[in-house]
Coordinates of C-alpha atoms and ligand atoms in Angstrom, one line a residue:
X921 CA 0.0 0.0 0.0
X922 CA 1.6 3.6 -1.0
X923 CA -1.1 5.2 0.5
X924 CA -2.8 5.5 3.9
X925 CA -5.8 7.7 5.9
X926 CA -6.2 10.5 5.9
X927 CA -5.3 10.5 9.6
X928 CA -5.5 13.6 12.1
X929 CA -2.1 15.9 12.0
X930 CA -2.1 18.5 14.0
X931 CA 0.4 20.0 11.8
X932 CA -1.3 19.2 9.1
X933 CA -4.9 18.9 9.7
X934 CA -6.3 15.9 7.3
X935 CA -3.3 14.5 5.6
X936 CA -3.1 11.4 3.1
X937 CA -0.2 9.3 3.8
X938 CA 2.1 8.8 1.1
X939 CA 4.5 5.6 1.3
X940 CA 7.1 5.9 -1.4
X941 CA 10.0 3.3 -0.2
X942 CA 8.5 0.0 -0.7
X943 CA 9.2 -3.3 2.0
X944 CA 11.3 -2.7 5.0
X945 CA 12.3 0.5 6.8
X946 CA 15.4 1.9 4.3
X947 CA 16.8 5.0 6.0
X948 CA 20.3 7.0 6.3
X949 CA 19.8 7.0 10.1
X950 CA 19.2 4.4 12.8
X951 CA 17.4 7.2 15.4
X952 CA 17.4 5.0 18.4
X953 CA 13.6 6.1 19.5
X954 CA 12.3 5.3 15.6
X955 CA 9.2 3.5 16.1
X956 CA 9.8 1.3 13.0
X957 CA 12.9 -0.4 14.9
X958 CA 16.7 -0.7 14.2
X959 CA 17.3 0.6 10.6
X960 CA 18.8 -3.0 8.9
X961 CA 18.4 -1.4 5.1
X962 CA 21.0 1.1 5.8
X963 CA 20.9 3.3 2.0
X964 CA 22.6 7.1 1.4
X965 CA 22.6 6.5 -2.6
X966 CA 19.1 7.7 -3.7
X967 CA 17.4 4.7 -5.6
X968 CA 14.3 4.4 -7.6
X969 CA 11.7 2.5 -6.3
X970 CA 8.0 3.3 -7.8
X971 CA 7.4 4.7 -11.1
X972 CA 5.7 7.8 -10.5
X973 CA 2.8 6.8 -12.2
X974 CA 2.1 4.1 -9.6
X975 CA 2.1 6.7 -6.9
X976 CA 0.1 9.2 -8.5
X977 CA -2.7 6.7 -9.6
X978 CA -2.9 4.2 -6.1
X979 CA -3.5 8.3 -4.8
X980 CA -5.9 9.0 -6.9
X981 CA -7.4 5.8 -7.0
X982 CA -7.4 6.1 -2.7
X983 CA -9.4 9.6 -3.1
X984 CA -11.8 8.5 -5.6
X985 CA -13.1 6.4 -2.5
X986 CA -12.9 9.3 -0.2
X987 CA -16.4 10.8 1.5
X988 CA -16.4 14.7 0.5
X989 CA -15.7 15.3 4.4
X990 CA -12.6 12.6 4.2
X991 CA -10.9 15.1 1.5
X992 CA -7.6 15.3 3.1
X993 CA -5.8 18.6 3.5
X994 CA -2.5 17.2 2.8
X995 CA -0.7 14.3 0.4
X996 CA 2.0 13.4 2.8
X997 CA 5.3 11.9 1.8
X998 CA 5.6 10.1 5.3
X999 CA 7.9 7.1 4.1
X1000 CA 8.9 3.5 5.7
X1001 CA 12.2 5.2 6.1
X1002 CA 13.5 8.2 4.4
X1003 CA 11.4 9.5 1.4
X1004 CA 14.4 11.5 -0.4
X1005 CA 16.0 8.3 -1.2
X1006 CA 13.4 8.2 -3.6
X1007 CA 15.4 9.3 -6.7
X1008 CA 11.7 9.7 -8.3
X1009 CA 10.4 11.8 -5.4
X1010 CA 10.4 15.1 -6.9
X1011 CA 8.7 13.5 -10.5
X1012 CA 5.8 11.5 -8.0
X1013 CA 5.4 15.3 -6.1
X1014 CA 4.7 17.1 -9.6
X1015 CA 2.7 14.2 -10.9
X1016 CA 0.2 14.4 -7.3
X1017 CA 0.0 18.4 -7.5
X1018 CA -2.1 17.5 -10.5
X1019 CA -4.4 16.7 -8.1
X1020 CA -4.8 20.1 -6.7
X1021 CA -3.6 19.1 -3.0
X1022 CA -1.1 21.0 -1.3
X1023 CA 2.3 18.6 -1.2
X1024 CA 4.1 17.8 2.6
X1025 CA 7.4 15.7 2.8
X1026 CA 8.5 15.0 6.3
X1027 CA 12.2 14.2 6.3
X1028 CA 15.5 14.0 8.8
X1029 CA 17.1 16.1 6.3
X1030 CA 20.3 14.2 5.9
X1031 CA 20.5 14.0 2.4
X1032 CA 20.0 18.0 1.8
X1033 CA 23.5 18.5 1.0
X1034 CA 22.6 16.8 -2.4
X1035 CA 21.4 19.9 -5.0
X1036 CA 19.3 17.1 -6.3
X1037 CA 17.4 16.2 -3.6
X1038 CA 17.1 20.0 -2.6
X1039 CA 15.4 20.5 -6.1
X1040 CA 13.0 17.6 -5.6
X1041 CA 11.8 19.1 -2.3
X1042 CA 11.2 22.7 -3.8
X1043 CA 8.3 21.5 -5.5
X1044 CA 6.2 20.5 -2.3
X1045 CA 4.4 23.2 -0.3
X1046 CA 5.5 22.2 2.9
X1047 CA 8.5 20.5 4.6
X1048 CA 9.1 19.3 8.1
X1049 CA 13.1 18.8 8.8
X1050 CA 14.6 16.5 11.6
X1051 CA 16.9 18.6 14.1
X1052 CA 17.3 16.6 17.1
X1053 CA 20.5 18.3 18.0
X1054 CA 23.1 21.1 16.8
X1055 CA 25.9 18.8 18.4
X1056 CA 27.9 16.4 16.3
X1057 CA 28.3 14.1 19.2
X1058 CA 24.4 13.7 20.1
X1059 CA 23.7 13.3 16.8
X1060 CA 25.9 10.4 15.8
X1061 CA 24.5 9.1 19.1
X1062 CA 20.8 9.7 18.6
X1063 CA 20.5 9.5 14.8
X1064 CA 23.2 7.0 14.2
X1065 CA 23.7 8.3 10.9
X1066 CA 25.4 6.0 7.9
X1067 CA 29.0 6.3 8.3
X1068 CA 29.4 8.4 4.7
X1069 CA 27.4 11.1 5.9
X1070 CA 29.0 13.9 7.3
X1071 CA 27.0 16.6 10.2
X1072 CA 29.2 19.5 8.5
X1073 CA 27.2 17.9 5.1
X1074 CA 23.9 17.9 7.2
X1075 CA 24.3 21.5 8.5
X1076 CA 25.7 22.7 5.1
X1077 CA 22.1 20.9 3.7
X1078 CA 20.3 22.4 5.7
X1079 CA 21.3 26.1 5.5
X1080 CA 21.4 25.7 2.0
X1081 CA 18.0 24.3 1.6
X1082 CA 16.2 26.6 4.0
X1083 CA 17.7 30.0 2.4
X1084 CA 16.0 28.9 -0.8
X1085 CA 12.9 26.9 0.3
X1086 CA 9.6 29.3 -0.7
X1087 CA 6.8 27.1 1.1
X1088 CA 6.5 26.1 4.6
X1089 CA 9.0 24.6 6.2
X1090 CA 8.7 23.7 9.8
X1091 CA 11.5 21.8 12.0
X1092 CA 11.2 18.6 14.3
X1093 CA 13.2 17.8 17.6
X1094 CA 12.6 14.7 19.3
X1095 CA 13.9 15.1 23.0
X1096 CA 15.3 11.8 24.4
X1097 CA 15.9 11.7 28.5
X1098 CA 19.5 11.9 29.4
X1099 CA 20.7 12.5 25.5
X1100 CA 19.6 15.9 24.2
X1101 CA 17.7 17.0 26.9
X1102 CA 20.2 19.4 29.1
X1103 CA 20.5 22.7 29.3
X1104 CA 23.6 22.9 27.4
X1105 CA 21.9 20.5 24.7
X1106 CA 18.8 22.6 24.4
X1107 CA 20.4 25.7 23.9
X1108 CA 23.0 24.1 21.2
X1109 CA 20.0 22.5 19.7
X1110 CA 17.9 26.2 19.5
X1111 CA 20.9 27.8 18.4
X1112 CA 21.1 25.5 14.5
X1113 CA 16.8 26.0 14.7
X1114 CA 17.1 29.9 14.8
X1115 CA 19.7 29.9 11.9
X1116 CA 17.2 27.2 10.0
X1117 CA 14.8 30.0 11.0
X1118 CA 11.7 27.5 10.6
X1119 CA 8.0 29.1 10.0
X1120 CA 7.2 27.0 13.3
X1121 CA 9.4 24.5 15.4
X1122 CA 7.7 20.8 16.7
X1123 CA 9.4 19.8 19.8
X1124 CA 8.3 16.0 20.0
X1125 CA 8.9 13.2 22.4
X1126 CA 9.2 9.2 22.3
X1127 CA 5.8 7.8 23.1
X1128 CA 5.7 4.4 21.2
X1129 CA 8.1 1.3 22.0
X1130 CA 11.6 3.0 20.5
X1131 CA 14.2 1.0 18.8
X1132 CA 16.3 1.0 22.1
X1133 CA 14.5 0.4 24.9
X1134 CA 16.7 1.9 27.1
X1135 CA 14.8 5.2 25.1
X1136 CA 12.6 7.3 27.5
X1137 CA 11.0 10.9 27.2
X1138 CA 12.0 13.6 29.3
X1139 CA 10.2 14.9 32.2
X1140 CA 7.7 17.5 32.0
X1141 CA 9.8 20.3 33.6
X1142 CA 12.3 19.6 30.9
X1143 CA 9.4 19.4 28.2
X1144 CA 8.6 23.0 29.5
X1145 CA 12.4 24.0 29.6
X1146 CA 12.8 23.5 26.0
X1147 CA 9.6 25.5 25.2
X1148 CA 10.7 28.0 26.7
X1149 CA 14.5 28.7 25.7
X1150 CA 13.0 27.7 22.0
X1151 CA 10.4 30.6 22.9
X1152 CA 13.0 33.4 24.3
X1153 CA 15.3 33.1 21.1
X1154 CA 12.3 34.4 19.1
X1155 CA 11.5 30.4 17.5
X1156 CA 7.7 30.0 17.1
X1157 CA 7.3 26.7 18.5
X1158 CA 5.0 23.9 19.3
X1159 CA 4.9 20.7 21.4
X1160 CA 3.9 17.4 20.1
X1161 CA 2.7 15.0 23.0
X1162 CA 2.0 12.2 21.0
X1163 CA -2.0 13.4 21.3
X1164 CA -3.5 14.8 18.1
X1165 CA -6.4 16.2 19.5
X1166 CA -8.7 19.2 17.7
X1167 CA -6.6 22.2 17.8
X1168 CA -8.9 25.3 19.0
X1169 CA -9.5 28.1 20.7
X1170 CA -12.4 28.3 23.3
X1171 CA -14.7 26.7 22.9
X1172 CA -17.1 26.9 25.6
X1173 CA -15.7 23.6 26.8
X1174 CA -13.2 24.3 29.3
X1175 CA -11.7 20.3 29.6
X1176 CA -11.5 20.3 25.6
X1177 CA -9.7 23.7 25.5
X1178 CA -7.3 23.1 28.2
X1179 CA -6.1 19.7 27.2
X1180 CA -6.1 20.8 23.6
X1181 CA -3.9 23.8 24.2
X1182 CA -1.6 22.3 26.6
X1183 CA -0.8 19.4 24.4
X1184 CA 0.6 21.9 21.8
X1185 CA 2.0 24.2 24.2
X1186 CA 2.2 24.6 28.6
X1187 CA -0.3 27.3 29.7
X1188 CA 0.8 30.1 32.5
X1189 CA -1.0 30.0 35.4
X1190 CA -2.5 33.7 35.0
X1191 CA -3.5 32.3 31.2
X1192 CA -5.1 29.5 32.4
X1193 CA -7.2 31.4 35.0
X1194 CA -8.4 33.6 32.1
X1195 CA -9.5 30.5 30.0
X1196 CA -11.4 29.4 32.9
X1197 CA -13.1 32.7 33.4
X1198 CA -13.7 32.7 29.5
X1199 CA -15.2 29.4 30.1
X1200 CA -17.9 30.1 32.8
X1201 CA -15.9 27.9 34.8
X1202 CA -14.1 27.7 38.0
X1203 CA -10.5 25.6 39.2
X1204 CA -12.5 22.7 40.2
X1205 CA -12.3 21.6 36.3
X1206 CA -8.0 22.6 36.6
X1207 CA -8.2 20.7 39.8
X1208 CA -10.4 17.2 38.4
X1209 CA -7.3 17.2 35.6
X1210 CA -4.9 17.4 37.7
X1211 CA -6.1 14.7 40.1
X1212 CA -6.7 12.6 36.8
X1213 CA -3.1 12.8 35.8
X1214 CA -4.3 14.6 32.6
X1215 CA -2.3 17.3 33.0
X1216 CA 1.0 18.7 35.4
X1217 CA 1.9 21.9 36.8
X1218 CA 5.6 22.5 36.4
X1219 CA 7.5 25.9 37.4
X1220 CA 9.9 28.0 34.8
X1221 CA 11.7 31.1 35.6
X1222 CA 9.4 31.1 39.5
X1223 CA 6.2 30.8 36.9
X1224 CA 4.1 28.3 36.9
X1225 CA 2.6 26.5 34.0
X1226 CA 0.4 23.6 33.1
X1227 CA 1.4 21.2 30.7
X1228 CA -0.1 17.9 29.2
X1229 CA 1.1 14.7 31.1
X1230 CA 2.1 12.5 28.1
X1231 CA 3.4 9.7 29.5
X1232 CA 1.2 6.8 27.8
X1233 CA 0.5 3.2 28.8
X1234 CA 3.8 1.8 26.9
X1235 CA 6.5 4.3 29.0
X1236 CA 4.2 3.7 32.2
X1237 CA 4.5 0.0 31.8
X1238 CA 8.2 -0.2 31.9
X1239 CA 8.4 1.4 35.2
Ligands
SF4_2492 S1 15.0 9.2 10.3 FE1 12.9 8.5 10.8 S2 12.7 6.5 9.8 FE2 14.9 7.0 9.8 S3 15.6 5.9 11.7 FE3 15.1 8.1 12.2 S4 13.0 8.0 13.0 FE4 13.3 6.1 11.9

């Protein structure tokens, strides 16, 4: 199956998987939280796999069988591994925009440093890229990169790339506990986003079994740490919690908005007390999430905030 969904994205709203590397997971890294398991198809040269006819009509075919509320908002290359190793990927993307759907490719932006590559990406309207870390040392540790590519090559890619990108290009760091989750780390790591200059940055954590199991997310306080030095150097960010609920404003419904919002980013107190108000509602609803483990208060900078507790049955398990 090339394609999949649509399933909920936060990011992305309604968004049509897109498969485009056939049979087992082929990537240039081995991240040790990736959800498919140990990389064992280890590939940096770009091969062709689908014709791009293939691709565009299995798509077609898939949305022909759509309801008119199913219409996804997205076609998302989302591959079993890395999708630029798909020497046909930028052919397969011109071939779906045919199809009058905006074009995302999520990828961990190793291969950038190839002009190639580069080109194939500039015809998709949106583009997340993997920054875990701005350190060479966490990143051959976390990523476990093929031995041929370089971080100068990755860091070169990706300031070359984003300088000339025109769509949206958004930036994903997955924080591991104990591996890119210090101070130090989190500042290194902001400092490679802000010169990436993302529209928006995802920070993201393990929640499904990892390829290690030794793999475990960092603690809420941390979660919120990384929020906010991404937030005082000027990055626009937003948390993923592994829950991709309705994003929205308020709504009237004071459990909905609270769980929604903290989920993409923690709430200060003094915010939070003006949702409730806006709500009709008092702190018993603050206080029933709380008790329920739905949500934590952590402190930053002697503020307090509220933030989604994310831990899910998996992580819980193994304690
Ligand atoms: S880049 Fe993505 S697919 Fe490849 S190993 Fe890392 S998490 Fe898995």
């Amino acid at each position: 199956m090339i394609s999949f969904g649509p399933v909920p994205s936060r990011r992305l709203g309604k968004s049509l998987g897109v498969n485009n590397i056939p049979g087992e997971k082929k990537c240039t890294y081995s991240c040790i939280y990736c959800q498919v398991g140990v990389t064992k198809h280890y590939l940096s040269a770009r091969e062709s796999f689908y014709d791009p006819s293939v691709i565009f009509n299995e798509v077609n075919h898939h949305l022909e069988k759509l309801s008119v509320n199913d219409k996804p908002d997205y076609l998302t290359f989302v591959a079993n591994g890395e999708p630029t190793l798909d020497i046909n990927l930028g052919k397969s993307i011109i071939e779906l925009k045919k199809l009058n759907i905006p074009i995302a490719v999520i990828t961990n932006a190793s291969l950038l440093y190839d002009p190639q590559v580069c080109s194939d990406l500039m015809q998709a309207d949106w583009i997340s890229v993997k920054i875990d870390t701005g350190s060479e040392s966490i990143w051959k540790k976390l990523n476990r990169p093929l031995h041929n590519i370089s971080f100068e090559a990755y860091l070169k890619g990706l300031d070359v790339f984003s300088k000339s990108f025109k769509g949206f290009l958004a930036s994903e760091t997955m924080l591991v506990r104990g591996v890119n989750d210090s101070t130090e780390d989190l500042n290194e790591t902001t400092e490679l986003i802000q010169s990436v200059a993302p529209s928006t940055a995802y920070i993201s954590i393990p929640t499904r079994p990892p390829a290690l199991s030794s793999v475990e997310p960092p603690s809420e306080t941390v979660i919120n740490e990384a929020y906010q030095i991404f937030s005082e150097k000027g990055i626009k960010c937003k948390l993923i919690l592994g829950f991709e609920g309705t994003d929205t404003g308020f709504t009237g419904n004071a459990i909905d908005d609270i769980i929604n919002i903290c989920t993409v980013h923690p709430i200060r107190e003094d915010t939070m007390l003006e949702l409730l108000k806006k709500n009709n509602t008092d702190v018993f609803v603050l206080e029933s999430l709380l008790f329920d483990g739905k949500i934590k208060k952590v402190s930053y900078n002697s503020k307090l905030f509220y933030i989604r507790q994310f831990r899910d049955d998996y992580f819980s398990k193994k304690k």
